[in-house]
Amino acid sequence: YRHRSEVYNDLVQATLCPPHIREQAAKEFDSMLKTLILGILMKAKGTAPLSRKDSGDAEDLIYETRGGEVIVKKFNYDIQGKDFHTLRDGEWLNDEIINFHLELFKERMKRNLNDPQVPREHRVRCIFFNTFFYTKLSDNWRGYKYRSVRRWSKKQHRQVHESQVDKVIIPINVNNNHWCLAVINFQKKRFEYYDSLGGRNRSCLENLKKYVIDEHKNYRKEDVALEDWEFVHPQDIPHQRNGCDCGVFTTQYADHLSENRQLSFSQADMPAFRRKMALAIKNVKVL
């Protein structure tokens, strides 16, 4: 990219265009080149190794912080050392780590939507509900209770409707011993359930379908036709090979799907992801 002028000059030397047309062409060339580079970077997200310094900083956050020490205060969360400790290899992620990342994804979404240089397919309008949403919606897994969450979308400043949102991202705490991700996908007209152990949960998707119906009745005073929507449990996705990384997989599903990126990672990436997650929280930013 730093040699852009050389590339451009090579392309225009053979032309007889007047200077003002060349100037306009140069602007178009820069715009196209930036879009191309952003597209390449989007595909490569998460795959770059940490520098030695970043790796050391992450290790300090995960292994050396005091349990009761508040490290980061943001989004109405106090992230303490004990929260960072759940990012240690072999530990189960807690609600605070996952929910803080959902807030980071929301901030990134705002940046993407306001940046015309980000490729259109990656500018996705999302609602990110936290880890307590589905527990309340399902009445603590006893059934369905819309009134417990009927104001949640209002706080997101987006209605659960195709005119305002492309995806609704929902982490699912399954019986306090497993993390999964559900997605209400308005782009593909699907209710999706991503389980790193390959499981299925039709009752969850049924509840989310009821939720969309009730949201339309509550906020738009109209019925919604969902007959052609599918229930999908993708199986050709990255799967965990141990009993502790489900939270990392769930967070990475949310990370990738909220930008329409391919789920191009594996169990081998989990140690690096844990350290990158620690740094993202400390820096209050994800790429």
Short mmCIF file of C-alpha atoms in Angstrom, two decimals:
data_model
loop_
_atom_site.label_atom_id
_atom_site.label_comp_id
_atom_site.label_asym_id
_atom_site.label_seq_id
_atom_site.Cartn_x
_atom_site.Cartn_y
_atom_site.Cartn_z
CA TYR A 1 0.00 0.00 0.00
CA ARG A 2 2.88 2.40 0.71
CA HIS A 3 3.90 1.99 -2.94
CA ARG A 4 0.45 3.01 -4.11
CA SER A 5 1.75 6.03 -6.08
CA GLU A 6 4.16 3.82 -8.02
CA VAL A 7 1.40 1.37 -8.88
CA TYR A 8 -0.97 4.15 -9.89
CA ASN A 9 1.64 5.93 -12.02
CA ASP A 10 2.40 2.70 -13.86
CA LEU A 11 -1.30 2.33 -14.67
CA VAL A 12 -1.80 5.85 -16.02
CA GLN A 13 1.49 6.50 -17.79
CA ALA A 14 0.22 4.95 -21.00
CA THR A 15 -2.96 7.05 -21.03
CA LEU A 16 -3.52 10.46 -22.56
CA CYS A 17 -6.08 11.60 -19.96
CA PRO A 18 -6.02 15.27 -18.97
CA PRO A 19 -4.81 16.14 -15.44
CA HIS A 20 -8.27 16.69 -13.89
CA ILE A 21 -9.40 13.22 -14.99
CA ARG A 22 -6.21 11.69 -13.65
CA GLU A 23 -6.81 13.42 -10.32
CA GLN A 24 -10.34 12.00 -10.08
CA ALA A 25 -9.05 8.59 -11.10
CA ALA A 26 -6.44 8.77 -8.34
CA LYS A 27 -9.16 9.37 -5.74
CA GLU A 28 -11.19 6.44 -7.06
CA PHE A 29 -8.07 4.27 -7.08
CA ASP A 30 -7.34 5.11 -3.43
CA SER A 31 -10.92 4.31 -2.43
CA MET A 32 -10.91 0.97 -4.26
CA LEU A 33 -7.51 0.06 -2.83
CA LYS A 34 -8.59 0.84 0.75
CA THR A 35 -11.75 -1.23 0.33
CA LEU A 36 -9.73 -4.14 -1.03
CA ILE A 37 -7.25 -3.98 1.85
CA LEU A 38 -10.05 -3.76 4.43
CA GLY A 39 -11.68 -6.81 2.88
CA ILE A 40 -8.42 -8.77 3.13
CA LEU A 41 -7.89 -7.66 6.72
CA MET A 42 -11.46 -8.65 7.59
CA LYS A 43 -10.80 -12.18 6.39
CA ALA A 44 -7.49 -12.34 8.27
CA LYS A 45 -8.90 -11.05 11.57
CA GLY A 46 -7.87 -13.05 14.60
CA THR A 47 -5.22 -15.08 12.80
CA ALA A 48 -2.24 -12.78 13.40
CA PRO A 49 0.02 -14.00 16.23
CA LEU A 50 0.55 -11.79 19.27
CA SER A 51 3.81 -9.93 19.64
CA ARG A 52 6.08 -10.94 22.49
CA LYS A 53 5.07 -7.81 24.42
CA ASP A 54 1.34 -8.34 23.88
CA SER A 55 1.66 -11.98 24.87
CA GLY A 56 3.46 -10.98 28.07
CA ASP A 57 0.86 -8.32 28.88
CA ALA A 58 -1.95 -10.85 28.37
CA GLU A 59 -0.22 -13.41 30.62
CA ASP A 60 0.08 -10.77 33.35
CA LEU A 61 -3.64 -9.95 33.12
CA ILE A 62 -4.68 -13.58 33.19
CA TYR A 63 -2.27 -15.00 35.76
CA GLU A 64 -0.85 -12.15 37.84
CA THR A 65 -3.80 -9.87 38.71
CA ARG A 66 -5.34 -9.97 42.20
CA GLY A 67 -8.79 -11.50 42.32
CA GLY A 68 -10.62 -8.54 43.86
CA GLU A 69 -8.77 -5.84 41.96
CA VAL A 70 -10.87 -3.87 39.46
CA ILE A 71 -8.86 -3.73 36.24
CA VAL A 72 -11.37 -2.18 33.82
CA LYS A 73 -14.53 -0.11 34.41
CA LYS A 74 -16.68 0.32 31.31
CA PHE A 75 -20.22 -0.36 30.02
CA ASN A 76 -21.45 -0.56 33.65
CA TYR A 77 -19.12 -3.52 34.23
CA ASP A 78 -16.30 -3.73 36.76
CA ILE A 79 -13.96 -6.34 35.33
CA GLN A 80 -11.85 -7.71 38.18
CA GLY A 81 -8.81 -9.91 38.34
CA LYS A 82 -11.00 -12.92 39.12
CA ASP A 83 -12.82 -12.34 35.83
CA PHE A 84 -9.54 -12.29 33.91
CA HIS A 85 -8.63 -15.52 35.73
CA THR A 86 -11.44 -17.31 33.85
CA LEU A 87 -9.37 -16.71 30.69
CA ARG A 88 -6.68 -19.02 32.01
CA ASP A 89 -6.19 -22.17 29.96
CA GLY A 90 -8.59 -24.84 31.15
CA GLU A 91 -11.05 -22.45 32.85
CA TRP A 92 -14.71 -21.86 32.03
CA LEU A 93 -15.50 -18.27 30.94
CA ASN A 94 -17.86 -16.34 33.18
CA ASP A 95 -20.74 -14.01 32.26
CA GLU A 96 -18.69 -10.84 32.74
CA ILE A 97 -16.06 -11.79 30.16
CA ILE A 98 -18.63 -12.78 27.54
CA ASN A 99 -20.93 -9.81 28.19
CA PHE A 100 -18.06 -7.31 28.06
CA HIS A 101 -17.08 -8.70 24.67
CA LEU A 102 -20.63 -8.30 23.41
CA GLU A 103 -20.37 -4.62 24.34
CA LEU A 104 -17.08 -4.41 22.44
CA PHE A 105 -18.72 -6.00 19.41
CA LYS A 106 -21.52 -3.44 19.65
CA GLU A 107 -19.00 -0.58 19.65
CA ARG A 108 -17.24 -2.09 16.65
CA MET A 109 -20.56 -2.42 14.84
CA LYS A 110 -21.18 1.31 15.31
CA ARG A 111 -17.76 2.08 13.82
CA ASN A 112 -18.37 -0.25 10.89
CA LEU A 113 -21.80 1.18 10.09
CA ASN A 114 -20.35 4.69 9.99
CA ASP A 115 -17.39 3.75 7.79
CA PRO A 116 -18.31 3.46 4.09
CA GLN A 117 -14.89 1.94 3.42
CA VAL A 118 -15.81 -1.21 5.35
CA PRO A 119 -17.13 -3.70 2.76
CA ARG A 120 -20.92 -3.72 2.74
CA GLU A 121 -21.24 -7.40 3.62
CA HIS A 122 -19.40 -6.75 6.90
CA ARG A 123 -21.53 -3.78 7.94
CA VAL A 124 -24.11 -5.79 9.86
CA ARG A 125 -26.82 -4.22 12.02
CA CYS A 126 -26.93 -6.29 15.18
CA ILE A 127 -28.61 -6.44 18.55
CA PHE A 128 -26.41 -8.05 21.18
CA PHE A 129 -28.31 -9.42 24.16
CA ASN A 130 -26.34 -10.46 27.21
CA THR A 131 -26.06 -13.87 28.84
CA PHE A 132 -29.10 -13.31 31.07
CA PHE A 133 -31.57 -12.61 28.25
CA TYR A 134 -32.46 -16.16 27.32
CA THR A 135 -32.65 -17.34 30.94
CA LYS A 136 -35.31 -14.71 31.53
CA LEU A 137 -37.08 -15.33 28.20
CA SER A 138 -37.29 -19.06 28.96
CA ASP A 139 -38.43 -18.44 32.55
CA ASN A 140 -35.23 -20.06 33.80
CA TRP A 141 -35.64 -22.91 31.28
CA ARG A 142 -39.16 -23.72 32.49
CA GLY A 143 -40.99 -22.44 29.40
CA TYR A 144 -41.53 -19.00 27.87
CA LYS A 145 -42.05 -15.61 29.53
CA TYR A 146 -42.01 -12.67 27.12
CA ARG A 147 -42.93 -10.04 29.70
CA SER A 148 -39.58 -10.62 31.44
CA VAL A 149 -37.72 -9.25 28.39
CA ARG A 150 -40.26 -7.08 26.58
CA ARG A 151 -38.26 -3.89 27.18
CA TRP A 152 -34.84 -5.31 26.34
CA SER A 153 -34.86 -4.38 22.65
CA LYS A 154 -35.99 -0.84 23.47
CA LYS A 155 -32.79 -0.37 25.48
CA GLN A 156 -30.84 -1.39 22.35
CA HIS A 157 -32.49 1.45 20.38
CA ARG A 158 -33.36 -1.01 17.62
CA GLN A 159 -36.55 -2.94 17.02
CA VAL A 160 -36.40 -6.66 16.33
CA HIS A 161 -37.56 -6.10 12.77
CA GLU A 162 -35.89 -6.56 9.39
CA SER A 163 -36.07 -2.84 8.70
CA GLN A 164 -33.78 -2.11 11.66
CA VAL A 165 -31.67 -5.18 12.32
CA ASP A 166 -29.90 -7.93 10.38
CA LYS A 167 -29.05 -10.25 13.27
CA VAL A 168 -29.85 -10.67 16.94
CA ILE A 169 -26.93 -12.27 18.79
CA ILE A 170 -27.80 -14.23 21.95
CA PRO A 171 -25.36 -16.22 24.12
CA ILE A 172 -27.06 -19.15 25.83
CA ASN A 173 -26.08 -20.49 29.25
CA VAL A 174 -27.25 -24.10 29.12
CA ASN A 175 -27.96 -25.40 32.64
CA ASN A 176 -24.94 -23.54 34.02
CA ASN A 177 -22.54 -26.02 32.43
CA HIS A 178 -22.27 -25.11 28.74
CA TRP A 179 -22.20 -22.01 26.52
CA CYS A 180 -23.86 -21.85 23.09
CA LEU A 181 -24.93 -19.07 20.73
CA ALA A 182 -28.32 -18.43 19.17
CA VAL A 183 -28.84 -16.02 16.27
CA ILE A 184 -32.03 -14.56 14.88
CA ASN A 185 -30.89 -14.06 11.31
CA PHE A 186 -33.11 -11.68 9.36
CA GLN A 187 -30.73 -11.76 6.40
CA LYS A 188 -31.28 -15.47 5.79
CA LYS A 189 -34.66 -15.83 7.54
CA ARG A 190 -33.31 -18.40 9.96
CA PHE A 191 -33.22 -19.13 13.65
CA GLU A 192 -29.72 -20.51 14.23
CA TYR A 193 -28.15 -22.42 17.12
CA TYR A 194 -24.37 -22.77 17.31
CA ASP A 195 -23.12 -25.45 19.71
CA SER A 196 -19.40 -26.22 19.82
CA LEU A 197 -20.29 -29.75 20.95
CA GLY A 198 -22.65 -30.27 18.00
CA GLY A 199 -25.83 -30.26 20.09
CA ARG A 200 -29.31 -29.18 19.07
CA ASN A 201 -31.89 -27.12 20.94
CA ARG A 202 -35.17 -26.81 19.06
CA SER A 203 -37.04 -25.53 22.13
CA CYS A 204 -34.66 -22.55 22.26
CA LEU A 205 -35.34 -21.72 18.62
CA GLU A 206 -39.08 -22.15 19.16
CA ASN A 207 -38.89 -19.62 22.00
CA LEU A 208 -36.98 -17.17 19.82
CA LYS A 209 -39.63 -17.50 17.13
CA LYS A 210 -42.32 -16.68 19.71
CA TYR A 211 -40.19 -13.75 20.83
CA VAL A 212 -40.05 -12.25 17.32
CA ILE A 213 -43.82 -12.64 17.01
CA ASP A 214 -44.41 -10.95 20.38
CA GLU A 215 -41.96 -8.14 19.56
CA HIS A 216 -43.92 -7.30 16.42
CA LYS A 217 -47.19 -7.30 18.34
CA ASN A 218 -45.75 -5.21 21.16
CA TYR A 219 -43.87 -2.54 19.21
CA ARG A 220 -45.40 -2.54 15.73
CA LYS A 221 -48.94 -3.70 16.53
CA GLU A 222 -48.81 -6.16 13.67
CA ASP A 223 -48.48 -9.85 12.97
CA VAL A 224 -45.37 -11.22 11.30
CA ALA A 225 -45.21 -14.12 8.86
CA LEU A 226 -42.46 -16.56 9.81
CA GLU A 227 -43.74 -19.64 8.00
CA ASP A 228 -40.80 -19.68 5.58
CA TRP A 229 -38.17 -19.24 8.31
CA GLU A 230 -35.91 -22.20 9.04
CA PHE A 231 -34.57 -23.72 12.25
CA VAL A 232 -30.87 -24.39 11.67
CA HIS A 233 -28.25 -26.16 13.80
CA PRO A 234 -25.04 -25.70 11.75
CA GLN A 235 -22.73 -28.69 12.02
CA ASP A 236 -19.93 -27.62 9.67
CA ILE A 237 -18.57 -25.21 12.28
CA PRO A 238 -15.52 -25.25 14.57
CA HIS A 239 -15.98 -27.72 17.45
CA GLN A 240 -14.29 -27.90 20.80
CA ARG A 241 -12.18 -30.92 21.73
CA ASN A 242 -12.23 -30.46 25.49
CA GLY A 243 -14.68 -29.65 28.28
CA CYS A 244 -13.73 -26.04 29.04
CA ASP A 245 -13.55 -23.89 25.88
CA CYS A 246 -17.27 -23.58 25.07
CA GLY A 247 -17.32 -19.95 26.24
CA VAL A 248 -14.41 -19.02 23.99
CA PHE A 249 -16.07 -20.75 21.03
CA THR A 250 -19.35 -18.97 21.78
CA THR A 251 -17.63 -15.59 21.94
CA GLN A 252 -15.79 -16.27 18.69
CA TYR A 253 -19.00 -17.35 16.98
CA ALA A 254 -20.52 -14.01 18.02
CA ASP A 255 -17.39 -12.13 16.91
CA HIS A 256 -17.33 -13.66 13.43
CA LEU A 257 -21.06 -13.88 12.73
CA SER A 258 -21.71 -10.26 13.76
CA GLU A 259 -19.52 -9.21 10.81
CA ASN A 260 -20.58 -12.00 8.42
CA ARG A 261 -17.10 -13.53 8.57
CA GLN A 262 -16.38 -17.19 8.00
CA LEU A 263 -15.93 -19.32 11.13
CA SER A 264 -12.33 -20.05 10.23
CA PHE A 265 -10.79 -21.13 13.53
CA SER A 266 -10.28 -24.33 15.49
CA GLN A 267 -9.54 -25.78 18.90
CA ALA A 268 -5.85 -25.04 18.36
CA ASP A 269 -6.62 -21.29 18.33
CA MET A 270 -8.21 -21.23 21.79
CA PRO A 271 -5.09 -20.38 23.87
CA ALA A 272 -4.34 -17.43 21.58
CA PHE A 273 -7.97 -16.29 21.61
CA ARG A 274 -8.00 -16.30 25.42
CA ARG A 275 -5.01 -13.96 25.47
CA LYS A 276 -6.42 -11.72 22.74
CA MET A 277 -9.66 -11.48 24.68
CA ALA A 278 -7.77 -10.34 27.78
CA LEU A 279 -6.04 -7.60 25.78
CA ALA A 280 -9.30 -6.53 24.11
CA ILE A 281 -10.91 -6.01 27.51
CA LYS A 282 -7.91 -4.10 28.85
CA ASN A 283 -7.79 -1.91 25.74
CA VAL A 284 -11.60 -1.67 25.57
CA LYS A 285 -11.54 -2.38 21.85
CA VAL A 286 -11.77 -5.25 19.40
CA LEU A 287 -10.63 -5.00 15.81
#
